[in-house]
Coordinates of C-alpha atoms in Angstrom, one line a residue:
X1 CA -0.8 -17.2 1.7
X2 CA 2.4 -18.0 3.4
X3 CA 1.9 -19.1 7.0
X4 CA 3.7 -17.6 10.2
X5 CA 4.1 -19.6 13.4
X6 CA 5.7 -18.4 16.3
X7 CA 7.9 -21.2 17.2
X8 CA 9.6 -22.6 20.5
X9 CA 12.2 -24.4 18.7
X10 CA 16.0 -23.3 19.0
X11 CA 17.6 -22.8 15.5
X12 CA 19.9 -25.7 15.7
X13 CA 16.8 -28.3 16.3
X14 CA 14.2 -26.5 14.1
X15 CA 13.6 -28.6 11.2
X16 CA 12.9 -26.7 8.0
X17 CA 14.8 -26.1 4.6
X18 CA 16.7 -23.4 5.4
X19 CA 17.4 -21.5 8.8
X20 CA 17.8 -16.8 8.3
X21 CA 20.3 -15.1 10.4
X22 CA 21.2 -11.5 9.8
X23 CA 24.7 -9.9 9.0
X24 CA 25.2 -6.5 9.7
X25 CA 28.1 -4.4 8.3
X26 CA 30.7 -3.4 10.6
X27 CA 33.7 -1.3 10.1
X28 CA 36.1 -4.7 10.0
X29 CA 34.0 -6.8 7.7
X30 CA 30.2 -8.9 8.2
X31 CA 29.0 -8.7 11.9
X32 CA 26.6 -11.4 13.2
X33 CA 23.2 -10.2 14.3
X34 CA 21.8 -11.3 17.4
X35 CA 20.1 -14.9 17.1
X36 CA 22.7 -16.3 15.0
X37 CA 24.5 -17.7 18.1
X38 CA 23.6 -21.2 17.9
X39 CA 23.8 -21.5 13.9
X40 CA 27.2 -19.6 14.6
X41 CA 28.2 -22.1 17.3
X42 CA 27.3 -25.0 14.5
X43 CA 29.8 -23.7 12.7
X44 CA 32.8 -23.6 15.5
X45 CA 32.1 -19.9 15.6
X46 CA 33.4 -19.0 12.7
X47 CA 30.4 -18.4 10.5
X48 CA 31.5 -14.6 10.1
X49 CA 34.5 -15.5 8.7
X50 CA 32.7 -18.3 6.1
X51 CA 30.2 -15.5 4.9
X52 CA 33.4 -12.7 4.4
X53 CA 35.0 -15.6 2.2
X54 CA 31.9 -16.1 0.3
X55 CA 31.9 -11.9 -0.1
X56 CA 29.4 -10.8 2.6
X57 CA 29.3 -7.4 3.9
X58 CA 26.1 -7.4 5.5
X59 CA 25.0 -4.5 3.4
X60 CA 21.3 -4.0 3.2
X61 CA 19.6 -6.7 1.5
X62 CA 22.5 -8.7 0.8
X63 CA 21.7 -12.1 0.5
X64 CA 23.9 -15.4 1.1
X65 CA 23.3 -18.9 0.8
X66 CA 25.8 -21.5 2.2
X67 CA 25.3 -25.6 3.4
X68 CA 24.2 -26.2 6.8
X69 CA 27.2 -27.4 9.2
X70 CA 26.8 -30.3 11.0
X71 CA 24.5 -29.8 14.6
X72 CA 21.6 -28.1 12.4
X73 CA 18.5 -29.9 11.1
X74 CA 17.8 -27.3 8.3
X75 CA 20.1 -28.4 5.2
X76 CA 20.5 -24.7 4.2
X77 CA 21.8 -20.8 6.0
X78 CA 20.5 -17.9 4.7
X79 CA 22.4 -14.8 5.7
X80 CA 20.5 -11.4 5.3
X81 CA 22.7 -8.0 5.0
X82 CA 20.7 -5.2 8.0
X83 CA 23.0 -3.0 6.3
X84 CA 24.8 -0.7 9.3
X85 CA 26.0 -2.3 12.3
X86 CA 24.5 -0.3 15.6
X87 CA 27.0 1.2 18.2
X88 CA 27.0 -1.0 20.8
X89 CA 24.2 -1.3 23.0
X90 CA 21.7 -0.2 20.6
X91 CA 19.7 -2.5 18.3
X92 CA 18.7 -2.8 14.8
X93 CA 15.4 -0.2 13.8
X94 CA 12.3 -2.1 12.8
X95 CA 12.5 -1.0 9.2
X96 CA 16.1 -2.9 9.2
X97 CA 14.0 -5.9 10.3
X98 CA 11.3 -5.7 8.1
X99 CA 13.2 -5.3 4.7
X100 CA 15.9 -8.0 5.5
X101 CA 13.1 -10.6 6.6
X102 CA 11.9 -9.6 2.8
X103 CA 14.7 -10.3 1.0
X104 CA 15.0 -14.0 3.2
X105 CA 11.6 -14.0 2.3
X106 CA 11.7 -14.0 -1.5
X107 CA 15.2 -15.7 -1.7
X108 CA 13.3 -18.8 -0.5
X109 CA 10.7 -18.9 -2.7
X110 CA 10.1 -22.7 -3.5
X111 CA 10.5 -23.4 -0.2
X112 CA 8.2 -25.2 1.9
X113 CA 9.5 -23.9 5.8
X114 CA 11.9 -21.2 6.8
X115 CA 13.4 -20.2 10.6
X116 CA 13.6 -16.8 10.9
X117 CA 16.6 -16.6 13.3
X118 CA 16.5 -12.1 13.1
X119 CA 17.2 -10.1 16.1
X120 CA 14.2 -9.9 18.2
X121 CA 14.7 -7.9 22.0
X122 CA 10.6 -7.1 21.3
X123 CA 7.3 -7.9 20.4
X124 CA 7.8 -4.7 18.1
X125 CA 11.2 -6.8 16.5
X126 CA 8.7 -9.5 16.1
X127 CA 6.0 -8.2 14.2
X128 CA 8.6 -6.4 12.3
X129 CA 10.1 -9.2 11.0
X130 CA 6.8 -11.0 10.3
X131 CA 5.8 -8.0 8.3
X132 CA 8.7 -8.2 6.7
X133 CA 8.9 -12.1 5.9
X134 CA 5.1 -12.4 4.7
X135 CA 5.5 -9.0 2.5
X136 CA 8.0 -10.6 0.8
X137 CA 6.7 -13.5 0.3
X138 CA 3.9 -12.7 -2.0
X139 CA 4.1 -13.4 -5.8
X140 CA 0.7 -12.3 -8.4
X141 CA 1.0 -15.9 -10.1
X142 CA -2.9 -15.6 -11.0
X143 CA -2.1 -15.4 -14.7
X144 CA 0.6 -17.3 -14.9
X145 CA 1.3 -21.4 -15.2
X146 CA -1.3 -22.3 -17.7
X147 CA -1.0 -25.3 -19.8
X148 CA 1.5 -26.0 -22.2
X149 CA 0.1 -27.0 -25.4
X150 CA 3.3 -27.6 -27.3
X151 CA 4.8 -29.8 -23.9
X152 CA 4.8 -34.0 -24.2
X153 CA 1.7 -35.4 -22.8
X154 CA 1.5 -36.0 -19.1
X155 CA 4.0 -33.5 -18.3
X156 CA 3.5 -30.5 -16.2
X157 CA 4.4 -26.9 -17.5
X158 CA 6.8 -26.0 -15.0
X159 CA 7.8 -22.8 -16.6
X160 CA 5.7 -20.6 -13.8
X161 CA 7.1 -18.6 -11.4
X162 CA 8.0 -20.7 -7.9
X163 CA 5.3 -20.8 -5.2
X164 CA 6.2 -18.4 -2.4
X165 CA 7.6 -19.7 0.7
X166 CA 5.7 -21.4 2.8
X167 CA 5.7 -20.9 6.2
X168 CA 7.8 -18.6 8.3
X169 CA 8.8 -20.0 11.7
X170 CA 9.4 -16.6 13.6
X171 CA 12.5 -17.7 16.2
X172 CA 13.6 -15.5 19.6
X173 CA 9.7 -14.8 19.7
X174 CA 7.5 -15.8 22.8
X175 CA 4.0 -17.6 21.8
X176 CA 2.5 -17.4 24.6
X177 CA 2.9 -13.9 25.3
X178 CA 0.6 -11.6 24.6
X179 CA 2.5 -9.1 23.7
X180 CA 3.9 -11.4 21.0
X181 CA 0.8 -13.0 20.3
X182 CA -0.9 -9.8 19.0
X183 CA 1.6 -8.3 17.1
X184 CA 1.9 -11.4 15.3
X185 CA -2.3 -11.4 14.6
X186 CA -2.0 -7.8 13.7
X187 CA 1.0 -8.6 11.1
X188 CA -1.1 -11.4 9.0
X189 CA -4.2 -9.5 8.6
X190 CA -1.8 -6.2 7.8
X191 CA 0.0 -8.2 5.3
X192 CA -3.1 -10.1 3.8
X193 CA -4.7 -7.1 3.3
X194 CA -1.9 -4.9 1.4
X195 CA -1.2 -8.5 -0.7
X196 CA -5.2 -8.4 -1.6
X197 CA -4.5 -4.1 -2.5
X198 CA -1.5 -5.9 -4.5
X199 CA -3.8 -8.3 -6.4
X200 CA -6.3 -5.8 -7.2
X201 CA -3.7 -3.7 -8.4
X202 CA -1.6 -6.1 -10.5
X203 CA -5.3 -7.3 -12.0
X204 CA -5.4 -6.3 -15.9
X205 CA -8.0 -4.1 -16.5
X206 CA -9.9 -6.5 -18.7
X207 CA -10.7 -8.0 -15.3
X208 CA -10.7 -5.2 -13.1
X209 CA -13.1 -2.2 -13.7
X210 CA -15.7 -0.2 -11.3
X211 CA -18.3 -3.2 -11.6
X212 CA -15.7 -5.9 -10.8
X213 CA -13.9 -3.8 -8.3
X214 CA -17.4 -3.2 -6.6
X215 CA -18.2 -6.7 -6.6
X216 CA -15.3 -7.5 -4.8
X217 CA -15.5 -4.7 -2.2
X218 CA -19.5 -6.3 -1.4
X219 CA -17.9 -10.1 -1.1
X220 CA -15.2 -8.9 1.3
X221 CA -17.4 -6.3 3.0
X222 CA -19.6 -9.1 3.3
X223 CA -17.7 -11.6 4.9
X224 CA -15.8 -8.6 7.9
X225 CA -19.3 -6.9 8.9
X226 CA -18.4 -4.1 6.6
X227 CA -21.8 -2.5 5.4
X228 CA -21.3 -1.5 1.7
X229 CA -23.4 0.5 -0.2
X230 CA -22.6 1.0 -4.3
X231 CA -23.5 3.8 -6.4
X232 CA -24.3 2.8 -9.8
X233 CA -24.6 5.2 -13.0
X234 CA -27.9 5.4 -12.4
X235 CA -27.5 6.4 -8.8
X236 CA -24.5 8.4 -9.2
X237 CA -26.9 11.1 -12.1
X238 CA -29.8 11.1 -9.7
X239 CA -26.9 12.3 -6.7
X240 CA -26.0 14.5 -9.0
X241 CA -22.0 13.3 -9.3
X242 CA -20.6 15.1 -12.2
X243 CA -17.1 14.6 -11.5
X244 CA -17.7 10.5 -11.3
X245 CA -20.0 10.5 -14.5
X246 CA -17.6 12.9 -16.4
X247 CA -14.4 10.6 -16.0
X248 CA -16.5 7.6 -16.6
X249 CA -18.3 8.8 -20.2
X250 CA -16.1 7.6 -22.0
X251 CA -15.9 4.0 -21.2
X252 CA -18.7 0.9 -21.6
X253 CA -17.9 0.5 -18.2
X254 CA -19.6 2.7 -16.4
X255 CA -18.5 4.5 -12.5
X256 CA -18.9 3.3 -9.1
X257 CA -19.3 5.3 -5.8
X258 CA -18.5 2.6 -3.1
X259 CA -19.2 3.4 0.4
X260 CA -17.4 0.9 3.4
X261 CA -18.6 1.4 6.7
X262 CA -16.6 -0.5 9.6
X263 CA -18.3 0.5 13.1
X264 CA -16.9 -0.4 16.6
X265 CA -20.2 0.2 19.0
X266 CA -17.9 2.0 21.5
X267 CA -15.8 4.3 19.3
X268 CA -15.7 7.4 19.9
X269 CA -13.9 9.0 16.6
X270 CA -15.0 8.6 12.7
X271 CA -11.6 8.5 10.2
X272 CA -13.2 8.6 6.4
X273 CA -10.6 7.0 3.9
X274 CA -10.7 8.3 -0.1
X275 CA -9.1 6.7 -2.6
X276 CA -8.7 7.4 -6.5
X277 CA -10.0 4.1 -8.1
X278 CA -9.3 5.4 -12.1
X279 CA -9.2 0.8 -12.8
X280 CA -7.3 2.2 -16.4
X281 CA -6.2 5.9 -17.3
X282 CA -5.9 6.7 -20.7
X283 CA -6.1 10.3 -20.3
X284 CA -9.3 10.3 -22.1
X285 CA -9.2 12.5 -25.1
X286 CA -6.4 14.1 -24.0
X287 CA -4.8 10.8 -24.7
X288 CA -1.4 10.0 -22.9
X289 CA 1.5 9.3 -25.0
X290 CA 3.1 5.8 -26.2
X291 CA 4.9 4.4 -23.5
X292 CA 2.8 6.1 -20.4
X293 CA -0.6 3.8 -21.0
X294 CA 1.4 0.4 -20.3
X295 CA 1.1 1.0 -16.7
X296 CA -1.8 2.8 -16.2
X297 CA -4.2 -0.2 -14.6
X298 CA -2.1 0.6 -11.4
X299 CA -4.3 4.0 -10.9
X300 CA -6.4 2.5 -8.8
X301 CA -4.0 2.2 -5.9
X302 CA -5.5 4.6 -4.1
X303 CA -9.2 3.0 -4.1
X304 CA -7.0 -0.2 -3.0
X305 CA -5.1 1.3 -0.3
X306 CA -8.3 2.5 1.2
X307 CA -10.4 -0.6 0.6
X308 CA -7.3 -2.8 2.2
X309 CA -6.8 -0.2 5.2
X310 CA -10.5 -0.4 6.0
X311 CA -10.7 -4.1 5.8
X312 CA -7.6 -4.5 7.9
X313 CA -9.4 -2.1 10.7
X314 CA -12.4 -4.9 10.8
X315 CA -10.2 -7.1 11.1
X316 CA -8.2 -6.1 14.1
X317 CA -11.3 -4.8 15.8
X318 CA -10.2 -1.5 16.3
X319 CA -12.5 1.3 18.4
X320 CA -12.9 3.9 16.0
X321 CA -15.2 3.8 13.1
X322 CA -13.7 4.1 9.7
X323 CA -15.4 4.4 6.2
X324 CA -13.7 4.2 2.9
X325 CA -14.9 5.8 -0.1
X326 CA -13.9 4.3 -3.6
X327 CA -14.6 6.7 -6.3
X328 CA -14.3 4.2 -9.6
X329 CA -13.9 5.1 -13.0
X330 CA -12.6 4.3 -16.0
X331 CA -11.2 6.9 -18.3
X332 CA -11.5 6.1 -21.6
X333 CA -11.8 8.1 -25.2
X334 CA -14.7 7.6 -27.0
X335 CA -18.1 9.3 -28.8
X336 CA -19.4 9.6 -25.4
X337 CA -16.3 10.7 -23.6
X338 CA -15.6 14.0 -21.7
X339 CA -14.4 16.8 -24.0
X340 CA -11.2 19.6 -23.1
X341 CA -13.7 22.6 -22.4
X342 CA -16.7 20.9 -21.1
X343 CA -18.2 22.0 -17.6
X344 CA -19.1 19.6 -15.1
X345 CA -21.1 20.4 -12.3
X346 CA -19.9 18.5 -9.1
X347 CA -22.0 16.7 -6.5
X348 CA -20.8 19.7 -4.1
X349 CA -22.6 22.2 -6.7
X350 CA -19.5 23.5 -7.9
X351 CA -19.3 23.6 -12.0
X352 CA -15.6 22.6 -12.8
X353 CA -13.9 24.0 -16.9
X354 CA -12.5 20.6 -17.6
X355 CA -8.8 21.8 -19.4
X356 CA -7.4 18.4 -19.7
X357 CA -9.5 15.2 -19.3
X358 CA -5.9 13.5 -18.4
X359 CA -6.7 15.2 -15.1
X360 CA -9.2 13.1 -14.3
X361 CA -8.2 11.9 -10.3
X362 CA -9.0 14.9 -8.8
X363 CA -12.6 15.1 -10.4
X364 CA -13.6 11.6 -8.9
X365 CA -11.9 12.3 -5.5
X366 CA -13.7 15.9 -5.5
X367 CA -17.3 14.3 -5.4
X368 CA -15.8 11.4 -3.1
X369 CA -14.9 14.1 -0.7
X370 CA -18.6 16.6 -0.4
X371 CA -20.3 12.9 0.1
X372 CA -17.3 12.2 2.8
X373 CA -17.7 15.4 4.1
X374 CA -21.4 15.3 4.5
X375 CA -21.3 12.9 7.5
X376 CA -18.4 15.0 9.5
X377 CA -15.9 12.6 9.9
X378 CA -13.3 13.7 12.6
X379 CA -10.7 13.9 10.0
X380 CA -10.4 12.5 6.4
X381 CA -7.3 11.3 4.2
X382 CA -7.7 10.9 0.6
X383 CA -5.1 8.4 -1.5
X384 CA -4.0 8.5 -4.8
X385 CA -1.8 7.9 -7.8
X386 CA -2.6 11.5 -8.8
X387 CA 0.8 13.3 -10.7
X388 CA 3.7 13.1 -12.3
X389 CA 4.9 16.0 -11.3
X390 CA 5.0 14.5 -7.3
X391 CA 7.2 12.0 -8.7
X392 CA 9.7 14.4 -10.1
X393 CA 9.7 15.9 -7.1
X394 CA 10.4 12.9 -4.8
X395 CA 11.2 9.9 -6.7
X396 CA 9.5 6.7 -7.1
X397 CA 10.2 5.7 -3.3
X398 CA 8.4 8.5 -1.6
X399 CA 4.8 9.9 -1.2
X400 CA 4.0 13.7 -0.6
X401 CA 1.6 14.6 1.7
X402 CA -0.7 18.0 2.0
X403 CA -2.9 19.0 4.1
X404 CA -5.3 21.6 5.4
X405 CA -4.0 21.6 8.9
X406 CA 0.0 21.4 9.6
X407 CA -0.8 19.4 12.7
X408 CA -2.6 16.8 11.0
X409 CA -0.1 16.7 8.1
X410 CA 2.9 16.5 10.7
X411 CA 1.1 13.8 12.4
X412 CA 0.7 11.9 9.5
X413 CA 4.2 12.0 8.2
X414 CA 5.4 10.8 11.4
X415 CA 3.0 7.8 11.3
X416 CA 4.1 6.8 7.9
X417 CA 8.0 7.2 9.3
X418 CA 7.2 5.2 11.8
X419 CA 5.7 2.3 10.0
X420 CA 8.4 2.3 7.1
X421 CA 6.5 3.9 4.2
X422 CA 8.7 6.5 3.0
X423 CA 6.6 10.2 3.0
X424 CA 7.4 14.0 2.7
X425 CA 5.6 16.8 3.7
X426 CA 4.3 19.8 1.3
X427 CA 2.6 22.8 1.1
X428 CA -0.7 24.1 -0.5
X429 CA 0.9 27.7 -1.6
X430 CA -2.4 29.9 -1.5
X431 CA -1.0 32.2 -5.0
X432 CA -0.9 28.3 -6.8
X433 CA -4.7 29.0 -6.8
X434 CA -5.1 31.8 -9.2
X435 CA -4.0 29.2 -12.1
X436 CA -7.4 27.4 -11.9
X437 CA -9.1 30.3 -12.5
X438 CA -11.6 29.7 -15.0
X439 CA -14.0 33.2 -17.1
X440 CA -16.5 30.0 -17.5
X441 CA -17.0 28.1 -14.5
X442 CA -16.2 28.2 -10.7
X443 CA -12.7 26.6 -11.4
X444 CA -11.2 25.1 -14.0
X445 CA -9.4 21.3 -13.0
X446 CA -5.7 22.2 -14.4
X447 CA -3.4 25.1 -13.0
X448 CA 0.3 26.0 -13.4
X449 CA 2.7 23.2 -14.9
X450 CA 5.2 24.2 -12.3
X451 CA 4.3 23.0 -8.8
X452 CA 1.4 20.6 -10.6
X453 CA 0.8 18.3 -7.1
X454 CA 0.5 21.1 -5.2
X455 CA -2.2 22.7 -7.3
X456 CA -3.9 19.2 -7.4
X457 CA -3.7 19.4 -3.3
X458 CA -5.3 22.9 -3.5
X459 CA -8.3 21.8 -6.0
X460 CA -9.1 19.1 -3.8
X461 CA -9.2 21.1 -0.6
X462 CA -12.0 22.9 -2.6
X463 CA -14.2 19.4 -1.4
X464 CA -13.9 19.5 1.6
X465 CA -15.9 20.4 4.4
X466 CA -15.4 23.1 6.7
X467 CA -13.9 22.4 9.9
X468 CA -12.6 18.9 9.0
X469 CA -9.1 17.9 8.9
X470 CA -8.1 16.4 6.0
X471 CA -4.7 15.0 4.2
X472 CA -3.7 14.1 0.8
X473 CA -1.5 11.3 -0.2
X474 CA 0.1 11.8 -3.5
X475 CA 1.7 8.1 -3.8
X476 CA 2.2 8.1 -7.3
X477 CA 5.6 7.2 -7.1
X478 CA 6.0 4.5 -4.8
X479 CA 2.5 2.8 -5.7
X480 CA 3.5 0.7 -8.3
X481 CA 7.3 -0.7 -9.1
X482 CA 8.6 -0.8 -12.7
X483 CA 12.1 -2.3 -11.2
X484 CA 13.5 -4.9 -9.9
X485 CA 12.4 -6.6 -6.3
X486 CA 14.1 -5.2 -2.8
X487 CA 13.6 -5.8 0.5
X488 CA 9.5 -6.8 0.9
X489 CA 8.4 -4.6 -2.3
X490 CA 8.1 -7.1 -5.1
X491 CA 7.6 -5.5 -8.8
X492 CA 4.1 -4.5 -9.5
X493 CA 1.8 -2.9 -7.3
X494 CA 3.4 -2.4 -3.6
X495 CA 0.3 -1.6 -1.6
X496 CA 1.9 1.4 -0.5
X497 CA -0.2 3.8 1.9
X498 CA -2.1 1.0 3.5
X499 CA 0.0 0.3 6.7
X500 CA 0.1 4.2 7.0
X501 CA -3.8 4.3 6.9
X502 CA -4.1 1.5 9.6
X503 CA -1.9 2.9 11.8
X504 CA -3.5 6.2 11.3
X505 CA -6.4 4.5 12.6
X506 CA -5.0 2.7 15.5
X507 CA -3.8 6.2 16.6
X508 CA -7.5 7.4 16.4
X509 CA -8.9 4.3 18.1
X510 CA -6.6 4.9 21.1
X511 CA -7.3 8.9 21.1
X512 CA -3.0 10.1 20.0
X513 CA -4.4 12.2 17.4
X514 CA -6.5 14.9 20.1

């Protein structure tokens, strides 16, 4: 993992391979950022005009390398586009921060040290930028840089990816204040855990499946005081779980219910986490089409998120209790495998027509939810990868969120605005319903094409337990990234939701959320 230190040094004596100042874009050409002062006064104060004759603008992610002027120890200035230059006497918004100190991040790859010299008028600038930097940092190189058979002996393959950078040295900051001090704690075990969600999600399913992704959750859990209790097949028939054993049929790897239980002895609020952990979607025997399986390991974001958010919770000691529930399966077609017209009958009771086995996420999460339910959580959020048809409604940058209470749904949207993650809010239109009618069972698991994420949000609602508050994150679109890197989201699996869920928890620790 890249390392962050909050360092006393000025930026003209830090030594390090390359020193970060941000550009912003004004209405005459690149504007300096504050803490670029003493790298600008290395340069007779004309470092503005070098990085407009190189082509900065200081738009959003822009990234400029030039040689070091004499009076600097670092050999190397990176200049970072924060995209819009603030009016004067307001500053540069945390989400600025944290995506510029991402693309510094991952334009230094190979390198051993960096000086972040960002504008920072807060501990909140701080832990912004550290977010932003250690996000952006991280590379899934587990698979990659194995030995060259073909190479001359006793050389290296050194056809691998570059190691990320090294270490960030956080400038402006103030170590020994407290202020500073925490939000810098609270920004490494934030960004480990959504780079461990990465891993898991970026793991090929050949590697990753319910058992695997259990064992892992039992290791970890171990070593934070997180109990952990699994569900095996075995378990999961005697508990009655249709929706878990249904999905999972199909596959030689059989399902997993995984409970993580993170106490605080004087918390006073529970917050139950749910994530979707399908470790490979096929669509079953409703089989997807060529070209949609290639990415389908990813469907386990949601389980990841969760697991990650609940971790992260331990972590920072927080005073509310949180559980996570993974519901794991993989969907596979086989013999064995759940059939279009089969009934299941759900751990709640309820017998579900099953219309497409391609809508598989909403059967797991269902059975995740009674058990959730049963120990009357102040609240619960469920996560997951769970349509398409959220995606063509709000891109692949944004996740929808629905709810059974608008207060709770508003309240979540305005944490995940807050922390960066990009979220909209949606309804659960009561006449959506009537589509999952079914003349053989108590519903049937598909509705309507048109409006298909709502009617996913209103068959999960089914689930859950009266009284309880409860939100769904749809974050199939932003959970995994087919393009090209920007700002801290790399390609591959982003870890989105997570910071959401932990701040979401935070809230509840400190009593925001009544």
């Amino acid at each position: 993992m890249t390392a962050l230190t909050l360092s006393t040094a000025g930026a003209a004596t830090l030594r390090a391979d390359a020193l970060v100042v941000g550009v912003g874009k004004g209405t005459k050409g690149p504007v300096l950022a504050p803490g670029a002062e003493a790298v600008d006064k290395a340069f007779g104060g004309k470092l503005a005009t070098v990085l407009e004759a190189l082509g900065a603008t200081g738009a959003e992610g822009e990234v400029t390398k030039l040689p070091a002027s004499d009076g600097l120890k670092a050999p190397v200035v990176l200049a970072v586009g924060l995209g819009s230059a603030p009016e004067k006497g307001e500053a540069y918004e945390a989400e600025a921060l944290r995506r510029a100190a991402g693309s510094a991040s991952r334009a230094l790859a190979g390198s051993k040290k960096a000086g972040f010299a960002l504008p920072v008028e807060s501990a909140e600038d701080a832990g912004a930028i550290a977010e932003g930097a250690l996000l952006g940092a991280y590379a899934f190189t587990a698979y990659q840089g194995g030995e060259d058979k073909l190479a001359p002996k006793g050389k290296k393959n050194d056809t691998g990816p570059k190691a990320p950078l090294g270490e960030v040295a956080l400038l402006g900051a103030k170590p020994r204040d407290k202020a500073f001090k925490a939000v810098a704690e609270r920004a490494v075990a934030l960004t480990e855990e959504i780079n461990r969600a990465r891993d898991l999600i970026n793991t090929p399913p050949n590697d990753l499946y319910p058992e695997s992704f259990a064992a892992v959750a039992t290791a970890t859990g171990k070593e934070h005081g997180i109990k952990v209790q699994v569900l095996d097949e075995k378990a999961l028939a005697k508990g009655g779980y249709g929706g878990l054993l249904g999905v999972g049929n199909g596959s030689v790897h059989g399902p997993r219910l995984v409970k993580l239980a993170y106490t605080h002895p004087k918390a006073e609020k529970t917050l139950a986490l749910v994530g979707k952990g399908i470790t490979y979607d096929s669509g079953g025997i409703s089989l997807k089409p060529a070209g949609h399986n290639e990415t389908m390991k990813c469907d386990m974001s949601g389980a990841a998120a969760v697991f990650a958010a609940v971790v992260a919770a331990a972590r920072l000691g927080l005073q509310v209790n949180v559980t996570g529930w993974l519901a794991l399966a993989e969907n596979m077609p086989s013999g064995s495998a759940t059939r279009p017209g089969d009934v299941l009958r759900m751990y709640s009771g309820k017998t579900v027509e099953v219309l497409n086995t391609d809508a598989e996420g909403r059967l797991v999460l269902a059975d995740a939810l009674t058990r959730a339910s049963e120990e009357k959580p102040d609240a619960i959020v469920d996560v997951a990868t769970l349509t398409g048809a959220m995606m063509v409604a709000l891109g692949s940058r944004t996740f929808g969120i629905m709810a059974n209470d608008d207060a709770f749904r508003t309240s979540v949207h305005e944490i995940a605005e807050e922390v960066g993650e990009e979220s909209w809010q949606m309804p659960l239109p009561v006449h959506l319903r009537k589509g999952m009618e079914s003349a053989t069972a108590d519903i049937a698991n598909m509705g309507e094409r048109m409006g298909g994420g709502l009617v996913a949000g209103l068959f999960l609602r089914e689930f859950v337990g009266e009284g309880i508050a409860w939100a769904h994150l749809d974050i199939a679109g932003p959970a995994f990234h087919e393009g090209a890197p920007y700002g801290y989201t790399p390609k591959g699996g982003t870890g989105s939701a997570v910071r959401t869920l932990v701040r979401l928890a935070e809230r509840t620790a400190a009593g925001d959320l009544g």
